[in-house]
mmCIF file of C-alpha atoms in Angstrom:
data_model
loop_
_atom_site.group_PDB
_atom_site.id
_atom_site.type_symbol
_atom_site.label_atom_id
_atom_site.label_comp_id
_atom_site.label_asym_id
_atom_site.label_seq_id
_atom_site.Cartn_x
_atom_site.Cartn_y
_atom_site.Cartn_z
ATOM 1 C CA UNK A 1 -0.222 -0.148 -0.089
ATOM 2 C CA UNK A 2 1.266 3.436 -0.981
ATOM 3 C CA UNK A 3 2.052 5.805 2.171
ATOM 4 C CA UNK A 4 -0.996 7.855 3.355
ATOM 5 C CA UNK A 5 -3.706 5.597 1.405
ATOM 6 C CA UNK A 6 -6.474 3.709 2.376
ATOM 7 C CA UNK A 7 -7.710 0.534 0.846
ATOM 8 C CA UNK A 8 -11.387 -0.092 0.796
ATOM 9 C CA UNK A 9 -13.370 -2.698 -1.279
ATOM 10 C CA UNK A 10 -10.478 -2.856 -3.739
ATOM 11 C CA UNK A 11 -10.096 0.747 -4.550
ATOM 12 C CA UNK A 12 -7.219 2.809 -3.228
ATOM 13 C CA UNK A 13 -7.753 6.456 -2.090
ATOM 14 C CA UNK A 14 -4.861 8.779 -1.187
ATOM 15 C CA UNK A 15 -4.972 10.759 1.815
ATOM 16 C CA UNK A 16 -4.135 14.214 0.833
ATOM 17 C CA UNK A 17 -2.025 16.380 2.706
ATOM 18 C CA UNK A 18 0.109 18.604 0.202
ATOM 19 C CA UNK A 19 0.448 19.069 -3.319
ATOM 20 C CA UNK A 20 4.094 17.379 -3.279
ATOM 21 C CA UNK A 21 2.643 14.338 -1.403
ATOM 22 C CA UNK A 22 -0.102 14.394 -4.208
ATOM 23 C CA UNK A 23 2.706 14.041 -6.770
ATOM 24 C CA UNK A 24 4.124 11.187 -5.260
ATOM 25 C CA UNK A 25 1.526 9.108 -4.094
ATOM 26 C CA UNK A 26 -1.040 9.055 -6.883
ATOM 27 C CA UNK A 27 0.444 6.594 -8.807
ATOM 28 C CA UNK A 28 -2.071 3.492 -8.381
ATOM 29 C CA UNK A 29 -4.494 5.321 -6.451
ATOM 30 C CA UNK A 30 -8.353 5.946 -7.840
ATOM 31 C CA UNK A 31 -9.119 9.322 -6.137
ATOM 32 C CA UNK A 32 -7.397 12.321 -4.432
ATOM 33 C CA UNK A 33 -9.332 15.225 -3.042
ATOM 34 C CA UNK A 34 -7.934 18.684 -2.527
ATOM 35 C CA UNK A 35 -7.993 22.362 -3.037
ATOM 36 C CA UNK A 36 -7.103 23.835 -6.345
ATOM 37 C CA UNK A 37 -3.721 22.699 -8.077
ATOM 38 C CA UNK A 38 -1.293 25.144 -9.027
ATOM 39 C CA UNK A 39 -0.198 25.420 -12.873
ATOM 40 C CA UNK A 40 3.187 23.811 -11.781
ATOM 41 C CA UNK A 41 2.037 20.623 -10.601
ATOM 42 C CA UNK A 42 -0.110 19.462 -13.555
ATOM 43 C CA UNK A 43 3.136 17.856 -15.217
ATOM 44 C CA UNK A 44 4.030 15.851 -12.402
ATOM 45 C CA UNK A 45 0.158 14.804 -12.211
ATOM 46 C CA UNK A 46 0.500 13.483 -15.468
ATOM 47 C CA UNK A 47 3.715 11.551 -14.477
ATOM 48 C CA UNK A 48 1.999 10.379 -11.346
ATOM 49 C CA UNK A 49 -0.681 8.588 -13.476
ATOM 50 C CA UNK A 50 -3.530 11.185 -13.317
ATOM 51 C CA UNK A 51 -6.127 10.247 -16.124
ATOM 52 C CA UNK A 52 -8.972 12.837 -15.035
ATOM 53 C CA UNK A 53 -9.051 16.339 -13.091
ATOM 54 C CA UNK A 54 -12.349 17.478 -11.828
ATOM 55 C CA UNK A 55 -12.980 20.930 -11.210
ATOM 56 C CA UNK A 56 -15.952 22.088 -8.916
ATOM 57 C CA UNK A 57 -15.248 25.651 -9.881
ATOM 58 C CA UNK A 58 -17.268 28.329 -12.028
ATOM 59 C CA UNK A 59 -15.668 30.349 -14.866
ATOM 60 C CA UNK A 60 -15.160 33.379 -12.562
ATOM 61 C CA UNK A 61 -13.022 31.187 -10.388
ATOM 62 C CA UNK A 62 -10.511 30.151 -13.019
ATOM 63 C CA UNK A 63 -12.439 26.488 -14.156
ATOM 64 C CA UNK A 64 -10.875 27.276 -17.874
ATOM 65 C CA UNK A 65 -7.590 27.811 -16.971
ATOM 66 C CA UNK A 66 -7.414 24.560 -14.951
ATOM 67 C CA UNK A 67 -8.656 23.220 -18.206
ATOM 68 C CA UNK A 68 -6.067 24.562 -20.188
ATOM 69 C CA UNK A 69 -3.253 23.528 -17.763
ATOM 70 C CA UNK A 70 -4.930 19.859 -17.583
ATOM 71 C CA UNK A 71 -4.984 19.608 -21.382
ATOM 72 C CA UNK A 72 -1.526 20.778 -21.698
ATOM 73 C CA UNK A 73 -0.579 17.887 -19.212
ATOM 74 C CA UNK A 74 -2.375 15.694 -21.530
ATOM 75 C CA UNK A 75 -4.718 14.991 -18.677
ATOM 76 C CA UNK A 76 -8.564 14.641 -19.338
ATOM 77 C CA UNK A 77 -10.555 17.303 -17.981
ATOM 78 C CA UNK A 78 -14.339 17.954 -16.724
ATOM 79 C CA UNK A 79 -16.132 20.328 -14.936
ATOM 80 C CA UNK A 80 -18.964 20.591 -12.581
ATOM 81 C CA UNK A 81 -20.097 24.125 -12.443
ATOM 82 C CA UNK A 82 -20.304 25.019 -8.931
ATOM 83 C CA UNK A 83 -20.214 28.695 -7.956
ATOM 84 C CA UNK A 84 -20.924 27.806 -4.102
ATOM 85 C CA UNK A 85 -21.718 25.387 -1.866
ATOM 86 C CA UNK A 86 -24.598 27.170 -0.196
ATOM 87 C CA UNK A 87 -27.451 24.962 0.489
ATOM 88 C CA UNK A 88 -30.226 25.784 -1.821
ATOM 89 C CA UNK A 89 -27.526 26.189 -4.616
ATOM 90 C CA UNK A 90 -26.372 22.622 -3.804
ATOM 91 C CA UNK A 91 -29.789 21.160 -4.111
ATOM 92 C CA UNK A 92 -30.981 22.849 -7.420
ATOM 93 C CA UNK A 93 -27.445 21.348 -8.777
ATOM 94 C CA UNK A 94 -28.175 17.840 -7.531
ATOM 95 C CA UNK A 95 -28.704 16.551 -11.124
ATOM 96 C CA UNK A 96 -25.405 17.967 -12.376
ATOM 97 C CA UNK A 97 -23.496 16.549 -9.371
ATOM 98 C CA UNK A 98 -25.074 13.073 -10.092
ATOM 99 C CA UNK A 99 -23.582 12.994 -13.730
ATOM 100 C CA UNK A 100 -19.902 14.282 -12.060
ATOM 101 C CA UNK A 101 -20.131 11.385 -9.902
ATOM 102 C CA UNK A 102 -21.048 8.967 -12.406
ATOM 103 C CA UNK A 103 -17.872 10.199 -14.368
ATOM 104 C CA UNK A 104 -15.698 9.836 -11.567
ATOM 105 C CA UNK A 105 -16.985 6.368 -10.598
ATOM 106 C CA UNK A 106 -16.597 5.289 -14.500
ATOM 107 C CA UNK A 107 -13.362 6.528 -14.313
ATOM 108 C CA UNK A 108 -12.029 5.011 -11.200
ATOM 109 C CA UNK A 109 -13.642 1.691 -12.434
ATOM 110 C CA UNK A 110 -11.820 1.711 -15.751
ATOM 111 C CA UNK A 111 -8.665 2.169 -13.760
ATOM 112 C CA UNK A 112 -8.232 5.541 -14.198
ATOM 113 C CA UNK A 113 -6.703 7.795 -11.405
ATOM 114 C CA UNK A 114 -9.283 11.044 -10.714
ATOM 115 C CA UNK A 115 -8.251 14.349 -8.601
ATOM 116 C CA UNK A 116 -11.397 16.326 -7.698
ATOM 117 C CA UNK A 117 -10.985 19.775 -6.595
ATOM 118 C CA UNK A 118 -12.453 22.932 -5.867
ATOM 119 C CA UNK A 119 -11.001 26.526 -4.560
ATOM 120 C CA UNK A 120 -10.324 25.633 -0.771
ATOM 121 C CA UNK A 121 -11.052 21.593 -1.394
ATOM 122 C CA UNK A 122 -13.805 21.739 1.712
ATOM 123 C CA UNK A 123 -17.220 22.488 0.637
ATOM 124 C CA UNK A 124 -17.733 21.751 -3.192
ATOM 125 C CA UNK A 125 -15.201 19.085 -2.641
ATOM 126 C CA UNK A 126 -16.541 17.792 0.314
ATOM 127 C CA UNK A 127 -19.954 17.288 -1.112
ATOM 128 C CA UNK A 128 -18.894 16.204 -4.638
ATOM 129 C CA UNK A 129 -16.189 13.778 -2.899
ATOM 130 C CA UNK A 130 -19.206 12.358 -0.737
ATOM 131 C CA UNK A 131 -21.592 11.689 -3.455
ATOM 132 C CA UNK A 132 -18.854 10.171 -5.765
ATOM 133 C CA UNK A 133 -18.032 7.769 -3.075
ATOM 134 C CA UNK A 134 -21.629 6.939 -2.441
ATOM 135 C CA UNK A 135 -21.766 6.475 -6.108
ATOM 136 C CA UNK A 136 -18.859 3.762 -5.838
ATOM 137 C CA UNK A 137 -21.300 1.876 -3.978
ATOM 138 C CA UNK A 138 -20.170 3.050 -0.221
ATOM 139 C CA UNK A 139 -22.708 3.382 2.507
ATOM 140 C CA UNK A 140 -23.523 6.757 3.841
ATOM 141 C CA UNK A 141 -21.341 5.879 6.953
ATOM 142 C CA UNK A 142 -18.217 4.304 4.985
ATOM 143 C CA UNK A 143 -18.336 7.718 2.950
ATOM 144 C CA UNK A 144 -18.088 9.873 5.610
ATOM 145 C CA UNK A 145 -15.363 7.862 7.320
ATOM 146 C CA UNK A 146 -12.954 7.601 3.882
ATOM 147 C CA UNK A 147 -13.847 11.227 3.384
ATOM 148 C CA UNK A 148 -12.432 12.278 7.021
ATOM 149 C CA UNK A 149 -9.508 9.930 5.998
ATOM 150 C CA UNK A 150 -8.775 11.404 2.626
ATOM 151 C CA UNK A 151 -8.943 14.906 3.732
ATOM 152 C CA UNK A 152 -9.616 15.769 7.110
ATOM 153 C CA UNK A 153 -10.385 19.264 6.633
ATOM 154 C CA UNK A 154 -13.371 18.628 4.167
ATOM 155 C CA UNK A 155 -14.906 17.189 7.793
ATOM 156 C CA UNK A 156 -13.571 19.799 10.264
ATOM 157 C CA UNK A 157 -15.189 22.576 11.397
ATOM 158 C CA UNK A 158 -15.579 24.959 8.576
ATOM 159 C CA UNK A 159 -15.568 22.345 5.853
ATOM 160 C CA UNK A 160 -18.449 20.033 4.728
ATOM 161 C CA UNK A 161 -21.481 20.485 6.818
ATOM 162 C CA UNK A 162 -23.865 17.615 7.662
ATOM 163 C CA UNK A 163 -26.372 19.809 6.114
ATOM 164 C CA UNK A 164 -24.634 19.589 2.667
ATOM 165 C CA UNK A 165 -24.037 15.683 2.901
ATOM 166 C CA UNK A 166 -27.992 15.207 3.740
ATOM 167 C CA UNK A 167 -28.899 17.624 0.685
ATOM 168 C CA UNK A 168 -26.477 15.012 -1.390
ATOM 169 C CA UNK A 169 -27.558 12.017 0.285
ATOM 170 C CA UNK A 170 -30.900 12.898 -1.471
ATOM 171 C CA UNK A 171 -29.337 11.754 -4.584
ATOM 172 C CA UNK A 172 -29.013 7.952 -3.066
ATOM 173 C CA UNK A 173 -32.171 7.800 -0.991
ATOM 174 C CA UNK A 174 -34.618 8.933 -3.462
ATOM 175 C CA UNK A 175 -33.533 6.373 -5.956
ATOM 176 C CA UNK A 176 -34.338 3.785 -3.429
ATOM 177 C CA UNK A 177 -37.660 4.655 -2.554
#
């Protein structure tokens, strides 16, 4: 097992701490969640085996600059336009979040490695990361535990809130009713 990683149900998730550690440890992992990566990290991400950068940013936050850097490094880029993680806005964006999480899960199941980020790597990343774990078949409790292991900042005070997780959970509880 790689340093700082968590293996669950045959998937390897990288416990993110710094950009340097991400570059060292992304190889062989399936998902890394973090804040916005700087331009200088994209060549290293490509060398480390990152196959998809999933941005949860809006245009005014430079989403398309991230696209440019990812494509320059020959990494596929996808985007869910989340300008904020306010509760009502998040609820409005659930259909787009679901499509995003399906793309993340498909990439992981195909053997790819995904970098999921927003600006600070807390609210939007936490919400989408949680939904991606649910999409991969983890229970709500397992997804919360893995999210805590992947990026402790996400679950700490000031990170993704229970209310945000409850909103995203609607994607998985409403489909079973």
